[in-house]
Each structure stands twice: as structure tokens, then as C-alpha cells.
């Protein structure tokens, strides 16, 4: 299968956010959390297709960043950390957005995004903005630990997954016998009390990050920053985002966090704008020095040859899992005109991220036995789907909408000749393939380019 089918190659886009949101709900990719109660702003649930897409993305990331290398190790740390963590990291004092309230409509906006507020007041028919003075609003979500509700039991849900990679640095380095340079990676949930969640899952209050902190000697920081910048950009292209929709954007000096030396975003061209899906940052030795200072523990390392004792510099790669899923969906979505005036909606996922790899479709319900046997064999290797209802054309369309790369039709000849018709999603071409070699046949086509 060629991932760059003609329609993708042309680079045109046929998706609006409204259409994408509707498809995601209808097909069970992503929909509002607690939908039966009217949803809850900034929280989303992934359905049967969505969770497969997300798991595939996370597995590909883990494979690439952790398993294929001997200089990155993984962890899975708790969501709630010792409160001193967030003092040391600067989140207690600085992790806030300026917020204003509109006195007319009572809505709340980020003071640095007043274009939204402008839209709000024009809806109200007012040409005058009547906002409160900006106030700083800390984005960390609070919770209580234990039974009493005094200040000593207050805790925060982590607003990013990386802090434990710093606080665990010494333990992980010693336990895994890693030497500088090396990285620690994890995938997990993060929470931010965003003032204005918007653009579907793009800005949520609960989301997942896939982060890696690479610890190196200060003299090698430029080399590793450049390495990870290029590597992370390439990853997004390899999982199927088309080249013209992915770019690096270097932060200007005045955008950098005070401790950061350099930062580059991986931006994706969403239907609403170019926006960040991943950040690559040179964070200097800020994190290890701060946690060293606040904990009273020495987090530095000693060079075995020179005996130099120093805090390593950290190059961070921080991917938003939900944002990247949204990019995969937006990039894959396509409406195509067929002969006879029909339109098909198809998700041109790279086969590696496609939620379902193959659908087994008996031409008639009478052929269920053989088709079920084939499905059972395939399920041991790939995520499969079985569908015997409706005419075959309609069943193909349903799989196109789910982004399933292959449909395997078991027909009246299959019993006799041991072959099935394999229909490929993008080209819609069909070929007869012996059932005996079907696993190898599919595997070769599913693992293309990775
Ligand atoms: P933004 O400026 O868009 O708020 P950020 O610069 O604060 O993002 P980081 O703190 O660098 O983001 O987080 C790293 C990654 O985590 C981002 O590239 C993004 O993919 C993801 N992310 C951050 N905030 C959210 C959110 N509210 N919802 C979904 N994903 C998020």
C-alpha cells in the first residue's frame, strides 16, 4: 500500500473541524466525557476506535524512544507528587495564565487571547469591552489527600509528566546503570485547569503526554538538542502526517522560559491553524539544580575520567498524545467523489496507527463459519473486525470511515480455492490472496516505512 495516495499527495484538505468532531462521535473515536449529563468542558472519552488509535501512537512512541535505543529507559510514575516538587519546579509561583472576566456575559477569557473575548462581546452586540482587571490564575488542579481538609493535605494533580523524571533521576540512573548521556521517558496523564478549553481535544483539562528528558554534559547540549529536534520531527512524518502539514518552529528569545536556552516546537497544520503538538527544549540544569536545592540531595554526577562533578543539562521532548491523535485524524480524513456521484469518507491512516488492521467480511451470512475461522486466526496477530451485516459495498464504506487498511472478503469460492479477496483501502484495488500466506502478506503491508 502506498501511504501517499494521489489524494493525499495533492495535499488538499477536505476536513472541517465540525465534520471531524461529528465523525469522531459517530464512529466512536472521541466524544465528550459524561455525555449523557451534557458533557464536562475540557474532558473527553476515547471510544473503541479511539483507544486503539491512541494505544498505537503510544506504542510507536515507546518503541522509537525507549525500546529501539540503549540510552533511554522508561518509567511510570504517580500522578500526585510531594508538594515540594511543584515549589521546586516553579509551578506554584509561575504556572498561571492571566485571566479576565467579561462583566456583560460573565464568561472568562485568557487576557493574552483577547481575540476570543472580542468575539464574545460582539455576540453580545456591544462594541465596548467591559472586562475585569487581569488576574493570575494558577492552572494546577488541586485535590486533598486523606480525611482531613486542612492545608497540609492539599496536593496537586501533575500539570506535566516530566517532573518525576527529574526527582527520580538519581534512583533511575543508579538502578539502570546508565551513564551520561542518557534519557528517561514516560507516558502519562497530566492535568491543567485551562481557562478556555477549546478546539476539540486540542486544549483539554485532562490529557496525556509522552515525555523524554535526555541528560547530557553541558558541552554536548547543542549536539543533542539538534539531534532530538530532527528525530522528533521525523517521527511525526513517519507515523503518516504529511510533510506539508508538519514543521519546526523555533521560539524567539522572548518566548523562552527564563531557564531555557533553546526551544523548538513541532507544529501541525490543524484545520484551525498551525499549532504545537510537541515541544523540544534545552532546559539547562535548572530542574536538577532546583530539586537538588529543595530536597537537599545531590543530584549531580561525577565524570569517571575527569572527576568533574556537575549537574547534567536536560534536553526535553514533550509530545501531546491527544493533540497528535487529533493531528492524525485531521490528516487522515478525506472525502472522495466516486463514479456515480457517490462520496466516500475515508481515513487514510498510516497502517501502523490504524485502529483496525483488517476486517473480515463474509459475502453471505451462510459463509460465516469459514470467515469466523479466518478472523480467529488473524486476531492472534492483528486487531481485526468482523462484519456480516449489510451489502458488501456498505461494509467497505464503514471500514473506510474507520481507516481500516484491508478488507478480506470470504466468498463462495474461498472454501474451494483457499483464497480471499483483499481490498485495499486507499486504491480500492482488489486481489485474490491465498489464506495460507495471509498473515505474512498483511504484515509486509502494515509495517511499511517504520
Ligand atoms: P500551549 O502553549 O499550547 O498551552 P504548552 O507550550 O503549554 O502548550 P507544554 O507545556 O510544552 O505545552 O506541553 C507539552 C505538550 O503537551 C504540548 O506540545 C501539547 O501537545 C501538550 N499539551 C499541553 N497542554 C495541553 C492541553 N491543555 N491539552 C492537550 N494537550 C496539551
Coordinates of C-alpha atoms and ligand atoms in Angstrom, one line a residue:
X1 CA 0.0 0.0 0.0
X2 CA 1.2 3.5 -0.7
X3 CA 0.6 5.8 2.1
X4 CA 0.8 8.9 -0.2
X5 CA -2.2 8.0 -2.3
X6 CA -2.9 10.5 -5.0
X7 CA -5.4 12.4 -2.9
X8 CA -3.0 12.8 0.0
X9 CA -0.2 13.7 -2.3
X10 CA -2.1 16.6 -3.7
X11 CA -2.1 17.9 -0.2
X12 CA -5.6 19.3 -0.3
X13 CA -7.7 19.1 2.8
X14 CA -11.3 18.2 2.9
X15 CA -12.0 18.3 6.6
X16 CA -13.6 21.0 8.7
X17 CA -13.4 20.6 12.5
X18 CA -17.2 20.2 12.6
X19 CA -17.1 17.2 10.3
X20 CA -14.2 15.7 12.1
X21 CA -15.9 16.1 15.5
X22 CA -19.1 14.6 14.1
X23 CA -17.2 11.6 12.6
X24 CA -15.3 11.1 15.9
X25 CA -18.5 10.9 17.9
X26 CA -20.5 8.8 15.3
X27 CA -17.8 6.2 14.9
X28 CA -16.7 6.1 18.5
X29 CA -13.2 7.7 18.2
X30 CA -13.6 10.5 20.7
X31 CA -16.7 12.1 22.3
X32 CA -17.5 14.3 25.4
X33 CA -16.9 12.8 28.8
X34 CA -20.2 12.1 30.7
X35 CA -22.1 13.0 27.6
X36 CA -25.4 11.9 29.0
X37 CA -25.2 14.7 31.5
X38 CA -24.3 17.2 28.9
X39 CA -20.5 16.7 29.0
X40 CA -17.9 18.5 31.1
X41 CA -15.9 21.2 29.5
X42 CA -12.3 20.1 28.7
X43 CA -12.7 16.4 29.3
X44 CA -13.0 13.7 26.6
X45 CA -13.6 10.0 26.3
X46 CA -11.9 7.7 23.7
X47 CA -14.2 5.0 22.3
X48 CA -13.3 1.6 20.8
X49 CA -11.6 3.0 17.7
X50 CA -10.1 6.0 19.6
X51 CA -8.4 3.9 22.2
X52 CA -6.8 1.7 19.6
X53 CA -5.5 4.7 17.7
X54 CA -4.1 6.3 20.9
X55 CA -2.6 3.0 22.1
X56 CA -0.9 2.5 18.7
X57 CA 0.5 6.0 18.8
X58 CA 1.8 5.4 22.3
X59 CA 3.3 2.1 21.4
X60 CA 5.1 3.6 18.4
X61 CA 6.5 6.4 20.5
X62 CA 7.6 3.9 23.2
X63 CA 9.2 1.7 20.6
X64 CA 11.1 4.5 18.9
X65 CA 12.1 6.5 22.0
X66 CA 12.7 3.7 24.5
X67 CA 12.9 0.2 23.1
X68 CA 15.0 0.7 20.0
X69 CA 17.7 2.5 21.9
X70 CA 20.0 1.6 24.7
X71 CA 20.4 5.1 26.0
X72 CA 16.8 5.8 27.1
X73 CA 14.9 4.0 29.8
X74 CA 11.2 4.1 30.8
X75 CA 9.3 4.8 34.0
X76 CA 5.7 5.1 35.1
X77 CA 5.4 7.4 38.0
X78 CA 2.5 8.6 40.2
X79 CA 0.2 11.4 39.2
X80 CA 0.4 13.0 42.6
X81 CA 3.8 14.0 43.9
X82 CA 5.2 15.5 47.1
X83 CA 4.0 19.2 47.2
X84 CA 7.6 20.4 47.4
X85 CA 8.0 19.1 43.8
X86 CA 5.8 21.9 42.5
X87 CA 7.5 24.5 44.6
X88 CA 10.9 23.5 43.3
X89 CA 9.7 23.3 39.7
X90 CA 8.3 26.8 39.8
X91 CA 4.7 25.7 39.2
X92 CA 3.3 27.1 42.5
X93 CA 4.6 30.6 41.8
X94 CA 4.6 30.8 38.0
X95 CA 2.3 28.3 36.3
X96 CA -0.5 30.7 35.7
X97 CA -2.3 32.4 32.9
X98 CA -3.7 36.0 33.1
X99 CA -7.5 35.8 33.2
X100 CA -10.2 38.4 32.7
X101 CA -14.0 38.2 33.2
X102 CA -16.4 39.8 30.8
X103 CA -18.8 41.8 33.0
X104 CA -21.6 41.6 30.3
X105 CA -21.7 37.8 29.6
X106 CA -19.8 36.6 32.7
X107 CA -17.5 34.5 30.6
X108 CA -13.9 34.1 31.5
X109 CA -11.0 34.6 29.0
X110 CA -7.3 34.5 28.8
X111 CA -6.0 38.0 28.8
X112 CA -3.4 37.0 26.2
X113 CA -6.1 35.7 23.9
X114 CA -8.5 38.6 23.7
X115 CA -9.4 37.9 20.1
X116 CA -11.8 35.3 21.7
X117 CA -13.1 37.9 24.1
X118 CA -13.7 40.3 21.1
X119 CA -15.8 37.7 19.5
X120 CA -17.8 37.3 22.8
X121 CA -18.6 41.0 23.2
X122 CA -19.6 41.3 19.5
X123 CA -22.0 38.5 20.0
X124 CA -23.4 40.4 22.9
X125 CA -23.9 43.3 20.5
X126 CA -21.6 45.5 22.5
X127 CA -18.7 47.4 20.9
X128 CA -17.2 48.2 24.3
X129 CA -15.3 45.5 26.2
X130 CA -16.1 45.5 29.8
X131 CA -13.5 43.3 31.4
X132 CA -12.3 43.0 34.9
X133 CA -8.6 43.7 35.5
X134 CA -6.4 40.7 34.6
X135 CA -5.7 38.3 37.5
X136 CA -3.2 35.5 37.5
X137 CA -4.9 32.1 37.6
X138 CA -2.9 29.0 38.6
X139 CA -3.5 26.2 36.2
X140 CA -2.8 23.3 38.6
X141 CA -5.8 21.2 39.7
X142 CA -6.0 20.7 43.4
X143 CA -7.1 17.8 45.4
X144 CA -7.0 16.6 49.0
X145 CA -5.2 13.6 50.4
X146 CA -6.6 11.7 53.4
X147 CA -9.6 12.5 55.5
X148 CA -8.9 16.0 56.9
X149 CA -9.2 19.0 54.7
X150 CA -6.6 21.3 56.1
X151 CA -3.7 22.9 54.1
X152 CA -1.3 20.1 55.0
X153 CA -3.3 17.6 52.9
X154 CA -3.6 19.7 49.8
X155 CA -1.9 18.2 46.7
X156 CA -1.9 18.9 43.0
X157 CA -2.5 16.7 40.0
X158 CA 0.6 16.9 38.0
X159 CA 0.4 19.5 35.2
X160 CA 3.2 17.8 33.2
X161 CA 4.6 14.3 33.4
X162 CA 8.3 15.3 33.4
X163 CA 8.9 16.4 37.0
X164 CA 9.2 12.9 38.3
X165 CA 11.8 12.2 35.6
X166 CA 13.9 14.7 37.5
X167 CA 13.1 13.7 41.0
X168 CA 13.6 10.0 40.1
X169 CA 16.8 10.8 38.2
X170 CA 19.3 9.6 40.7
X171 CA 17.4 6.4 41.5
X172 CA 16.8 5.5 37.9
X173 CA 20.4 6.2 36.8
X174 CA 21.8 4.0 39.6
X175 CA 19.2 1.2 39.2
X176 CA 19.6 1.0 35.4
X177 CA 23.4 1.6 35.5
X178 CA 23.1 4.3 32.8
X179 CA 25.8 6.8 32.2
X180 CA 25.6 10.3 30.9
X181 CA 24.3 10.9 28.2
X182 CA 21.1 9.0 28.6
X183 CA 17.3 9.7 28.8
X184 CA 14.3 8.8 31.0
X185 CA 10.9 8.6 29.3
X186 CA 7.3 8.2 30.3
X187 CA 3.8 8.4 29.0
X188 CA 1.0 9.5 31.3
X189 CA -1.8 11.8 32.2
X190 CA -1.4 15.5 33.0
X191 CA -4.0 18.0 34.2
X192 CA -4.3 21.7 33.7
X193 CA -7.2 23.8 34.7
X194 CA -7.2 25.6 31.3
X195 CA -9.3 28.8 31.4
X196 CA -10.6 28.2 27.9
X197 CA -10.5 24.6 26.7
X198 CA -11.2 24.6 23.0
X199 CA -10.7 23.2 19.6
X200 CA -12.0 19.7 20.5
X201 CA -9.3 17.8 22.3
X202 CA -6.5 20.2 21.4
X203 CA -6.7 22.1 24.6
X204 CA -8.2 19.9 27.3
X205 CA -8.1 19.9 31.1
X206 CA -7.0 16.3 31.3
X207 CA -4.6 15.0 28.6
X208 CA -1.7 12.6 28.0
X209 CA 1.9 13.5 27.4
X210 CA 4.8 11.4 26.1
X211 CA 7.9 13.0 27.5
X212 CA 11.6 12.2 27.5
X213 CA 14.3 14.0 29.4
X214 CA 17.8 13.5 28.0
X215 CA 20.6 14.2 30.4
X216 CA 23.9 15.3 28.9
X217 CA 27.2 17.1 29.6
X218 CA 26.8 20.9 29.1
X219 CA 29.4 20.7 26.4
X220 CA 27.2 18.5 24.3
X221 CA 23.9 20.4 24.7
X222 CA 23.8 21.8 21.2
X223 CA 24.6 18.5 19.6
X224 CA 21.8 16.6 21.5
X225 CA 19.3 19.4 21.0
X226 CA 19.8 19.3 17.3
X227 CA 19.6 15.5 17.3
X228 CA 16.3 15.4 19.2
X229 CA 14.8 18.2 17.2
X230 CA 15.4 16.4 13.9
X231 CA 14.4 13.0 15.3
X232 CA 11.1 14.1 16.7
X233 CA 10.2 15.9 13.5
X234 CA 11.0 12.8 11.6
X235 CA 8.8 10.7 13.9
X236 CA 5.7 12.7 13.1
X237 CA 6.4 12.2 9.4
X238 CA 7.0 8.5 9.8
X239 CA 3.6 8.0 11.5
X240 CA 2.0 9.4 8.4
X241 CA 1.5 13.1 8.9
X242 CA 2.0 14.6 5.5
X243 CA 5.2 16.7 5.1
X244 CA 3.5 19.9 4.2
X245 CA 1.4 19.8 7.4
X246 CA 4.3 19.4 9.9
X247 CA 7.1 21.9 10.6
X248 CA 9.5 23.0 13.2
X249 CA 9.1 26.5 14.7
X250 CA 12.0 28.0 16.7
X251 CA 11.0 30.1 19.7
X252 CA 12.2 33.7 19.8
X253 CA 14.3 34.7 22.7
X254 CA 11.4 36.5 24.4
X255 CA 9.2 33.3 24.3
X256 CA 11.7 31.2 26.2
X257 CA 11.2 30.2 29.8
X258 CA 13.8 32.1 31.9
X259 CA 15.8 28.9 32.5
X260 CA 15.7 27.7 28.9
X261 CA 18.4 28.1 26.3
X262 CA 16.5 27.0 23.2
X263 CA 13.1 25.7 22.2
X264 CA 11.6 24.4 19.0
X265 CA 8.0 23.3 18.5
X266 CA 6.8 20.6 16.2
X267 CA 3.7 22.3 14.8
X268 CA 0.9 20.7 12.9
X269 CA -1.3 22.5 10.4
X270 CA -4.7 21.9 12.1
X271 CA -7.9 23.0 10.2
X272 CA -8.0 25.9 12.7
X273 CA -4.3 27.0 12.5
X274 CA -0.7 25.9 12.7
X275 CA -0.4 24.8 16.4
X276 CA 2.1 23.0 18.6
X277 CA 1.9 19.2 19.0
X278 CA 5.3 18.7 20.6
X279 CA 8.0 20.8 22.2
X280 CA 11.8 20.2 22.2
X281 CA 13.5 22.2 24.9
X282 CA 17.0 22.8 26.2
X283 CA 16.2 23.3 29.9
X284 CA 19.7 23.7 31.1
X285 CA 20.5 22.3 34.5
X286 CA 17.5 24.2 36.1
X287 CA 15.5 21.2 37.1
X288 CA 18.2 19.1 38.7
X289 CA 19.7 22.2 40.5
X290 CA 16.3 23.2 41.8
X291 CA 15.3 19.8 43.0
X292 CA 18.8 19.4 44.5
X293 CA 18.3 22.6 46.3
X294 CA 14.8 21.9 47.6
X295 CA 15.4 18.3 48.6
X296 CA 18.9 18.8 50.0
X297 CA 20.1 15.8 47.9
X298 CA 23.0 16.0 45.5
X299 CA 21.6 15.1 42.0
X300 CA 24.9 15.8 40.3
X301 CA 27.1 13.2 38.5
X302 CA 30.8 12.7 38.5
X303 CA 32.8 12.2 35.3
X304 CA 34.8 9.0 35.8
X305 CA 37.8 10.3 33.9
X306 CA 38.0 14.0 34.7
X307 CA 36.4 13.7 38.2
X308 CA 34.3 16.7 37.3
X309 CA 31.1 16.9 39.4
X310 CA 28.2 18.6 37.6
X311 CA 24.5 18.8 37.1
X312 CA 23.7 17.5 33.6
X313 CA 21.9 19.7 31.1
X314 CA 18.5 18.4 30.1
X315 CA 17.1 18.2 26.6
X316 CA 13.4 17.6 26.8
X317 CA 11.0 16.2 24.2
X318 CA 7.3 16.6 25.1
X319 CA 4.6 15.3 22.9
X320 CA 0.9 15.8 23.5
X321 CA -0.6 12.4 22.8
X322 CA -4.2 13.7 22.3
X323 CA -3.0 16.6 20.1
X324 CA -1.0 14.1 18.0
X325 CA -4.1 11.8 17.8
X326 CA -6.1 14.8 16.6
X327 CA -3.5 15.6 14.0
X328 CA -3.6 12.0 12.8
X329 CA -7.4 12.2 12.5
X330 CA -7.4 15.5 10.7
X331 CA -4.6 14.5 8.4
X332 CA -6.2 11.2 7.5
X333 CA -9.7 12.5 6.9
X334 CA -10.7 12.7 3.2
X335 CA -13.9 12.9 1.2
X336 CA -13.7 11.4 -2.2
X337 CA -16.1 11.5 -5.1
X338 CA -16.7 8.2 -6.7
X339 CA -18.2 7.3 -10.0
X340 CA -21.9 7.5 -10.0
X341 CA -21.9 10.7 -7.8
X342 CA -21.3 8.9 -4.5
X343 CA -18.9 10.3 -2.0
X344 CA -16.9 8.1 0.3
X345 CA -15.4 9.3 3.6
X346 CA -12.1 7.6 4.2
X347 CA -9.4 7.9 6.9
X348 CA -6.1 7.4 5.2
X349 CA -4.2 6.4 8.3
X350 CA -0.7 5.0 8.1
X351 CA -1.4 1.3 8.7
X352 CA 0.8 1.4 11.8
X353 CA -1.7 3.7 13.6
X354 CA -4.9 2.4 12.1
X355 CA -7.2 1.2 14.9
X356 CA -8.3 -1.9 13.0
X357 CA -5.8 -3.6 10.6
X358 CA -8.1 -5.9 8.8
X359 CA -11.9 -6.5 8.6
X360 CA -13.2 -10.0 7.7
X361 CA -16.4 -9.9 5.7
X362 CA -18.2 -13.0 4.6
X363 CA -20.1 -12.3 1.4
X364 CA -23.1 -14.0 2.8
X365 CA -24.2 -15.0 6.3
X366 CA -24.1 -18.6 5.1
X367 CA -20.3 -18.3 4.8
X368 CA -19.9 -17.3 8.5
X369 CA -18.1 -20.5 9.5
X370 CA -15.1 -20.1 7.3
X371 CA -14.9 -16.4 7.8
X372 CA -15.0 -16.7 11.6
X373 CA -12.2 -19.2 11.4
X374 CA -10.1 -16.8 9.4
X375 CA -10.9 -14.0 11.8
X376 CA -9.9 -16.1 14.7
X377 CA -6.5 -16.9 13.1
X378 CA -5.9 -13.2 12.3
X379 CA -6.8 -12.0 15.7
X380 CA -3.8 -13.6 17.2
X381 CA -1.7 -11.2 15.1
X382 CA -3.7 -8.1 14.4
X383 CA -6.6 -6.1 15.7
X384 CA -9.4 -7.3 13.5
X385 CA -13.1 -6.6 13.0
X386 CA -15.8 -9.0 11.8
X387 CA -18.9 -7.7 10.0
X388 CA -21.5 -9.8 8.2
X389 CA -24.4 -7.3 8.0
X390 CA -25.4 -5.2 5.1
X391 CA -24.3 -5.3 1.5
X392 CA -20.6 -5.6 0.8
X393 CA -20.3 -2.0 -0.6
X394 CA -21.8 -0.6 2.6
X395 CA -19.5 -2.7 4.7
X396 CA -16.4 -1.4 2.8
X397 CA -17.6 2.2 3.4
X398 CA -17.9 1.6 7.1
X399 CA -14.3 0.3 7.2
X400 CA -13.1 3.2 5.1
X401 CA -14.5 5.6 7.7
X402 CA -12.7 3.7 10.4
X403 CA -9.5 3.8 8.4
X404 CA -9.1 0.0 8.2
X405 CA -6.3 -0.6 5.6
X406 CA -7.6 -4.0 4.5
X407 CA -10.9 -5.8 4.0
X408 CA -10.9 -9.5 3.5
X409 CA -13.9 -10.9 1.8
X410 CA -14.7 -14.6 2.2
X411 CA -16.8 -15.7 -0.7
X412 CA -18.3 -18.8 -2.1
X413 CA -15.1 -19.7 -3.9
X414 CA -13.0 -19.3 -0.7
X415 CA -14.0 -22.7 0.6
X416 CA -12.8 -24.4 -2.6
X417 CA -9.7 -22.5 -3.6
X418 CA -8.5 -21.3 -0.1
X419 CA -8.3 -17.7 -1.3
X420 CA -9.9 -14.5 -0.1
X421 CA -10.4 -11.2 -1.8
X422 CA -8.2 -8.5 -0.2
X423 CA -9.5 -5.0 -0.9
X424 CA -7.0 -2.2 -0.2
X425 CA -8.5 1.0 1.4
X426 CA -6.7 3.8 -0.5
X427 CA -6.7 2.4 -4.0
X428 CA -9.8 0.2 -3.5
X429 CA -7.9 -2.4 -5.6
X430 CA -8.8 -6.0 -5.0
X431 CA -6.7 -9.1 -5.3
X432 CA -7.1 -12.8 -4.5
X433 CA -4.7 -14.0 -1.9
X434 CA -4.1 -17.5 -0.5
X435 CA -5.4 -17.7 3.1
X436 CA -2.3 -19.7 3.9
X437 CA 0.1 -16.8 3.5
X438 CA -2.3 -14.1 4.6
X439 CA -0.5 -13.2 7.8
X440 CA 2.8 -12.6 6.1
X441 CA 1.0 -10.8 3.3
X442 CA -0.7 -8.3 5.6
X443 CA 2.3 -7.9 7.9
X444 CA 4.5 -6.8 5.0
X445 CA 2.0 -4.2 4.0
X446 CA 1.2 -3.0 7.5
X447 CA 4.7 -2.3 8.6
X448 CA 5.6 -0.2 5.6
X449 CA 8.1 2.6 6.3
X450 CA 8.6 2.0 10.1
Ligands
LIG1 P1 0.2 25.6 24.8 O1 1.1 26.8 24.6 O2 -0.5 25.2 23.6 O3 -0.6 25.7 26.0 P2 2.4 24.5 26.2 O4 3.6 25.2 25.5 O5 2.0 25.0 27.5 O6 1.2 24.4 25.1 P3 3.9 22.3 27.1 O7 3.8 22.7 28.5 O8 5.2 22.5 26.4 O9 2.7 23.0 26.3 O10 3.4 20.8 27.0 C1 3.9 19.9 26.0 C2 2.9 19.3 25.1 O11 1.7 18.9 25.9 C3 2.3 20.3 24.1 O12 3.1 20.3 23.0 C4 0.9 19.7 23.9 O13 1.0 18.7 22.8 C5 0.5 19.0 25.2 N1 -0.4 19.9 25.9 C6 -0.1 20.9 26.7 N2 -1.3 21.5 27.2 C7 -2.3 20.7 26.7 C8 -3.7 20.8 26.8 N3 -4.3 21.7 27.6 N4 -4.5 19.9 26.1 C9 -3.9 18.9 25.4 N5 -2.6 18.8 25.2 C10 -1.8 19.7 25.8

